[in-house]
């Protein structure tokens, strides 16, 4: 009986012990490693003084410039206007940094507003973290920045992708947002079918990796550096070219933002019940070929019925309304903020 029982007992013990051993090995192998440090690509301040970017968008483009360091990199920001003025945050779009507000920001500051501008991650003088550029990255950047400058609440004004970001921020941090928001040429609900073929190609992960490679960067730098200095230059187009050629993190930021960011997919943000107690001004141009005019009505339809919304139509206006119609934009922001 002992001879027959011994193998049976061994088998029983093995069946009892083996699962424990396997689970132990699994948990030891699966135990997470410490999080990797996010690699940070530098912004425009890393470029040599000879680079054209210093003339187009110098580090002191606006007064009150400073840097704030956060876990995902440093952020370049500017504060304009009287300290006791009504607080407004201006959020730029996909590809052009805070210089897109060059005429609107000084006008608002002159009217007594305290204006905050900043470069989104991967643009201008802010660092470009090597990570996914989704709404969470952007709203966290703004929340940390407001905490850094000790702002409890502000009016949000966003242009293009900045409009989608303003909606996402309002839905996520309603206590940091005043009861009124302004979106200009706003993205956030863009359908894939309305995105150009070039935009779709730029959003591909393969193209992101290719355009961020050293070989392509060197080629783009050669093209920008050899261009005719005497030819007329559109500052906005030129700063996009210079960032694409000289900032290692810029192309990745653009590609990932098109794929993962607040350019599209923000219906939940616009339809959140936090808008029930807020007023939303939607400014859009009829000739906007980047974010078609129909999206103004789509945004207004998305917000809850309790939200007081209004559409301001700029007849013949294109996408960059802050450049083509700065006085109209500043006047409408002022009217909306001061309205009862």
XYZ file of C-alpha atoms in Angstrom:
340
model
C 0.000 0.000 0.000
C 2.850 2.399 0.772
C 4.511 1.688 -2.564
C 1.261 2.387 -4.427
C 0.404 5.471 -2.368
C 3.694 7.324 -2.750
C 3.342 8.262 -6.454
C -0.270 9.292 -5.836
C 0.781 11.512 -2.960
C 3.543 13.077 -5.085
C 1.042 13.790 -7.846
C -1.345 15.369 -5.338
C 1.373 17.558 -3.873
C 2.517 18.550 -7.372
C -1.001 19.627 -8.356
C -1.248 21.695 -5.209
C 2.172 23.296 -5.450
C 2.450 23.806 -9.226
C -0.281 26.488 -9.523
C 1.290 28.414 -6.647
C 4.694 28.268 -8.323
C 3.258 29.339 -11.683
C 1.369 32.251 -10.127
C 4.489 33.316 -8.236
C 6.601 33.250 -11.403
C 3.866 35.139 -13.298
C 3.549 37.932 -10.742
C 7.317 38.284 -10.447
C 7.639 38.523 -14.215
C 4.623 40.823 -14.616
C 5.456 43.165 -11.747
C 5.707 46.583 -13.392
C 9.028 48.258 -13.799
C 9.405 51.853 -12.667
C 7.901 54.216 -15.271
C 10.359 55.329 -17.906
C 11.360 58.974 -17.978
C 9.673 60.808 -20.838
C 12.223 61.904 -23.442
C 11.936 65.629 -24.106
C 12.701 67.290 -27.417
C 13.777 70.935 -27.055
C 11.851 73.896 -28.431
C 12.892 76.909 -30.519
C 15.240 78.240 -27.820
C 17.658 75.425 -28.703
C 18.221 76.746 -32.223
C 21.300 78.841 -33.110
C 20.938 82.652 -33.321
C 21.326 82.435 -37.097
C 18.044 80.521 -37.469
C 15.244 82.529 -39.082
C 12.854 81.600 -36.289
C 14.466 84.187 -33.980
C 13.322 86.977 -36.309
C 9.836 85.607 -36.927
C 9.006 84.506 -33.391
C 11.649 85.622 -30.876
C 11.582 84.410 -27.293
C 10.333 87.840 -26.148
C 7.622 88.070 -28.823
C 5.193 89.117 -26.066
C 5.981 90.806 -22.752
C 5.843 88.858 -19.514
C 7.467 85.711 -20.870
C 8.623 82.883 -18.592
C 9.035 79.128 -18.418
C 7.286 76.622 -16.160
C 8.632 73.082 -15.719
C 6.182 70.184 -15.568
C 6.561 66.373 -15.709
C 6.034 66.377 -19.493
C 8.474 69.205 -20.125
C 8.790 72.946 -19.813
C 6.118 75.298 -21.097
C 6.735 78.769 -22.472
C 4.026 81.223 -21.444
C 3.327 84.960 -21.474
C 1.238 87.170 -19.195
C -0.046 90.508 -20.496
C -2.328 93.225 -19.186
C -3.055 94.585 -15.684
C -2.701 92.198 -12.747
C -6.267 92.847 -11.599
C -7.853 92.421 -15.027
C -10.404 89.778 -15.996
C -8.455 86.593 -16.699
C -8.464 85.141 -20.221
C -6.522 82.154 -21.601
C -5.771 82.148 -25.342
C -5.160 78.630 -26.720
C -3.573 78.263 -30.150
C -4.192 75.485 -32.662
C -2.460 72.539 -34.273
C 0.635 73.913 -35.976
C 1.234 77.621 -35.203
C 2.374 78.560 -31.679
C 1.143 81.516 -29.594
C 2.185 84.020 -32.278
C -1.230 83.323 -33.892
C -2.626 85.782 -31.301
C -0.152 88.578 -32.208
C -2.881 91.160 -32.861
C -5.661 89.878 -30.601
C -3.661 89.487 -27.363
C -2.315 93.083 -27.203
C -5.789 94.410 -28.018
C -7.361 92.476 -25.130
C -4.574 93.523 -22.767
C -5.117 97.165 -23.747
C -8.783 96.787 -22.814
C -7.810 95.795 -19.291
C -7.810 91.990 -19.512
C -5.140 89.841 -17.898
C -4.140 87.586 -20.804
C -2.342 84.241 -20.633
C -0.790 82.821 -23.801
C 1.386 79.741 -24.051
C 2.941 77.315 -26.526
C 1.416 73.856 -26.525
C 3.801 70.938 -26.074
C 5.825 70.296 -29.230
C 5.361 73.832 -30.580
C 7.270 77.078 -30.276
C 9.426 77.333 -27.176
C 7.754 74.547 -25.203
C 9.347 71.111 -24.973
C 8.108 68.249 -27.121
C 7.656 65.146 -24.970
C 8.003 61.853 -26.807
C 4.528 60.618 -25.958
C 0.954 60.452 -27.232
C -0.475 63.913 -27.923
C -4.025 63.328 -26.753
C -6.489 65.580 -24.951
C -5.255 64.411 -21.547
C -1.748 65.665 -22.289
C -3.009 69.086 -23.338
C -5.576 69.651 -20.584
C -3.026 68.577 -17.978
C -0.536 71.087 -19.375
C -3.048 73.926 -19.019
C -4.234 72.822 -15.565
C -0.639 72.744 -14.301
C 0.084 76.107 -15.904
C -2.919 77.745 -14.236
C -1.824 76.261 -10.930
C 1.711 77.542 -11.536
C 0.573 81.143 -12.038
C -2.021 80.776 -9.246
C -5.114 81.335 -11.362
C -8.274 79.860 -9.843
C -10.491 80.430 -12.867
C -10.400 82.011 -16.337
C -12.341 82.603 -19.542
C -11.117 80.208 -22.239
C -10.654 81.235 -25.875
C -9.455 78.595 -28.322
C -8.733 78.714 -32.037
C -8.860 75.681 -34.341
C -7.628 72.649 -32.341
C -7.512 75.039 -29.386
C -11.311 75.164 -29.553
C -11.531 71.405 -29.109
C -8.994 71.682 -26.307
C -11.048 74.418 -24.622
C -14.097 72.134 -24.714
C -12.132 69.182 -23.316
C -10.673 71.347 -20.545
C -14.077 72.767 -19.620
C -15.599 69.289 -19.428
C -12.688 67.940 -17.346
C -11.956 70.953 -15.107
C -15.205 72.957 -14.956
C -14.214 74.618 -11.671
C -11.239 76.242 -13.425
C -13.365 77.765 -16.189
C -15.553 80.871 -15.993
C -19.152 80.682 -17.161
C -18.268 81.685 -20.729
C -16.054 80.220 -23.441
C -15.172 81.349 -26.973
C -14.160 79.019 -29.819
C -12.868 80.301 -33.157
C -12.690 78.196 -36.335
C -13.059 75.372 -33.884
C -12.048 71.785 -34.441
C -13.057 69.047 -32.015
C -15.775 67.386 -34.063
C -13.959 67.070 -37.402
C -14.999 63.964 -39.324
C -12.375 61.840 -41.038
C -14.209 62.335 -44.325
C -13.558 66.096 -44.080
C -9.823 65.695 -43.517
C -7.633 66.264 -46.560
C -5.580 63.448 -48.038
C -2.395 65.217 -46.903
C -3.726 65.436 -43.348
C -4.618 61.751 -43.321
C -1.157 60.829 -44.588
C 0.502 63.073 -42.009
C -1.376 61.308 -39.221
C -0.026 57.848 -40.099
C 2.415 56.440 -37.484
C 4.816 55.448 -40.274
C 4.883 58.992 -41.639
C 5.304 60.318 -38.082
C 8.396 58.143 -37.647
C 9.733 59.038 -41.100
C 9.324 62.819 -40.791
C 10.898 62.724 -37.331
C 13.964 60.825 -38.549
C 17.355 62.508 -38.696
C 17.668 62.032 -42.465
C 14.366 63.758 -43.242
C 15.076 66.499 -40.683
C 18.420 67.258 -42.369
C 16.731 67.381 -45.762
C 14.025 69.761 -44.493
C 16.689 71.949 -42.878
C 18.533 72.146 -46.190
C 15.343 73.256 -47.936
C 14.486 75.945 -45.400
C 18.040 77.232 -45.012
C 18.577 77.500 -48.778
C 15.344 79.361 -49.487
C 15.526 82.877 -50.939
C 15.793 85.393 -48.093
C 14.663 88.265 -50.326
C 11.378 86.641 -51.358
C 8.183 87.692 -49.525
C 7.506 85.426 -46.556
C 4.251 84.532 -44.864
C 5.343 84.456 -41.192
C 2.784 81.801 -40.270
C 3.734 79.421 -43.059
C 7.414 80.050 -42.452
C 7.263 79.300 -38.726
C 5.514 76.019 -39.547
C 8.293 75.132 -42.007
C 11.020 76.062 -39.536
C 9.485 74.054 -36.711
C 9.050 71.060 -39.001
C 12.662 71.251 -40.149
C 14.449 72.125 -36.905
C 12.397 70.815 -33.981
C 12.798 67.030 -33.619
C 9.514 66.686 -31.719
C 7.330 68.923 -33.889
C 6.333 66.523 -36.685
C 5.573 63.798 -34.150
C 3.414 66.241 -32.171
C 1.449 67.225 -35.289
C 0.974 63.639 -36.445
C -0.072 62.334 -33.045
C -2.399 65.303 -32.459
C -4.190 64.603 -35.737
C -4.566 60.987 -34.721
C -5.132 61.233 -30.965
C -5.692 64.895 -30.064
C -8.692 67.227 -29.701
C -8.978 67.797 -33.445
C -11.806 65.276 -33.461
C -13.670 62.986 -31.105
C -14.671 65.705 -28.614
C -18.437 65.312 -28.918
C -18.615 64.143 -25.316
C -16.782 67.281 -24.208
C -19.120 69.619 -26.097
C -22.227 67.720 -24.969
C -21.204 67.534 -21.289
C -23.750 68.861 -18.807
C -21.132 71.340 -17.529
C -22.305 73.576 -20.392
C -25.761 73.906 -18.839
C -24.492 76.803 -16.739
C -22.232 78.339 -19.382
C -22.299 80.560 -22.440
C -20.498 79.510 -25.621
C -19.597 81.898 -28.451
C -18.783 80.195 -31.765
C -16.968 82.320 -34.370
C -16.446 80.807 -37.810
C -15.664 81.922 -41.359
C -17.758 80.852 -44.326
C -14.669 80.166 -46.462
C -12.817 78.026 -43.931
C -11.244 75.193 -45.927
C -9.522 73.630 -42.913
C -12.510 73.254 -40.595
C -15.581 73.854 -42.785
C -18.225 76.335 -41.666
C -20.782 73.576 -41.044
C -18.953 72.648 -37.839
C -20.126 75.856 -36.163
C -23.709 74.561 -36.321
C -22.596 71.054 -35.337
C -20.954 72.421 -32.182
C -24.037 74.472 -31.333
C -26.204 71.380 -31.783
C -23.876 69.287 -29.611
C -24.011 71.513 -26.510
C -26.943 70.968 -24.105
C -30.075 73.114 -24.468
C -29.289 74.830 -21.180
C -26.149 76.347 -22.688
C -26.622 79.835 -24.106
C -24.749 79.655 -27.404
C -24.352 82.033 -30.311
C -22.734 81.753 -33.735
C -20.922 84.744 -35.219
C -20.443 84.258 -38.957
C -17.520 85.954 -40.704
C -18.600 86.212 -44.345
C -15.710 85.271 -46.601
C -13.500 84.510 -43.608
C -10.967 81.707 -43.831
C -9.432 79.615 -41.072
C -6.921 82.038 -39.517
C -9.455 84.615 -38.346
C -7.196 85.895 -35.556
C -4.833 87.087 -38.307
C -7.316 88.216 -40.979
C -9.956 89.721 -38.650
C -8.193 90.547 -35.351
C -10.351 93.568 -34.489
C -13.559 91.620 -35.038
C -12.269 88.751 -32.917
C -11.154 91.035 -30.074
C -14.447 92.959 -30.171
C -16.514 89.782 -30.060
C -14.483 88.335 -27.179
C -14.877 91.595 -25.273
C -18.637 91.703 -25.945
C -19.129 88.089 -24.877
C -17.121 88.389 -21.667
C -18.922 91.587 -20.625
C -22.420 90.433 -21.614
C -24.843 89.691 -18.757
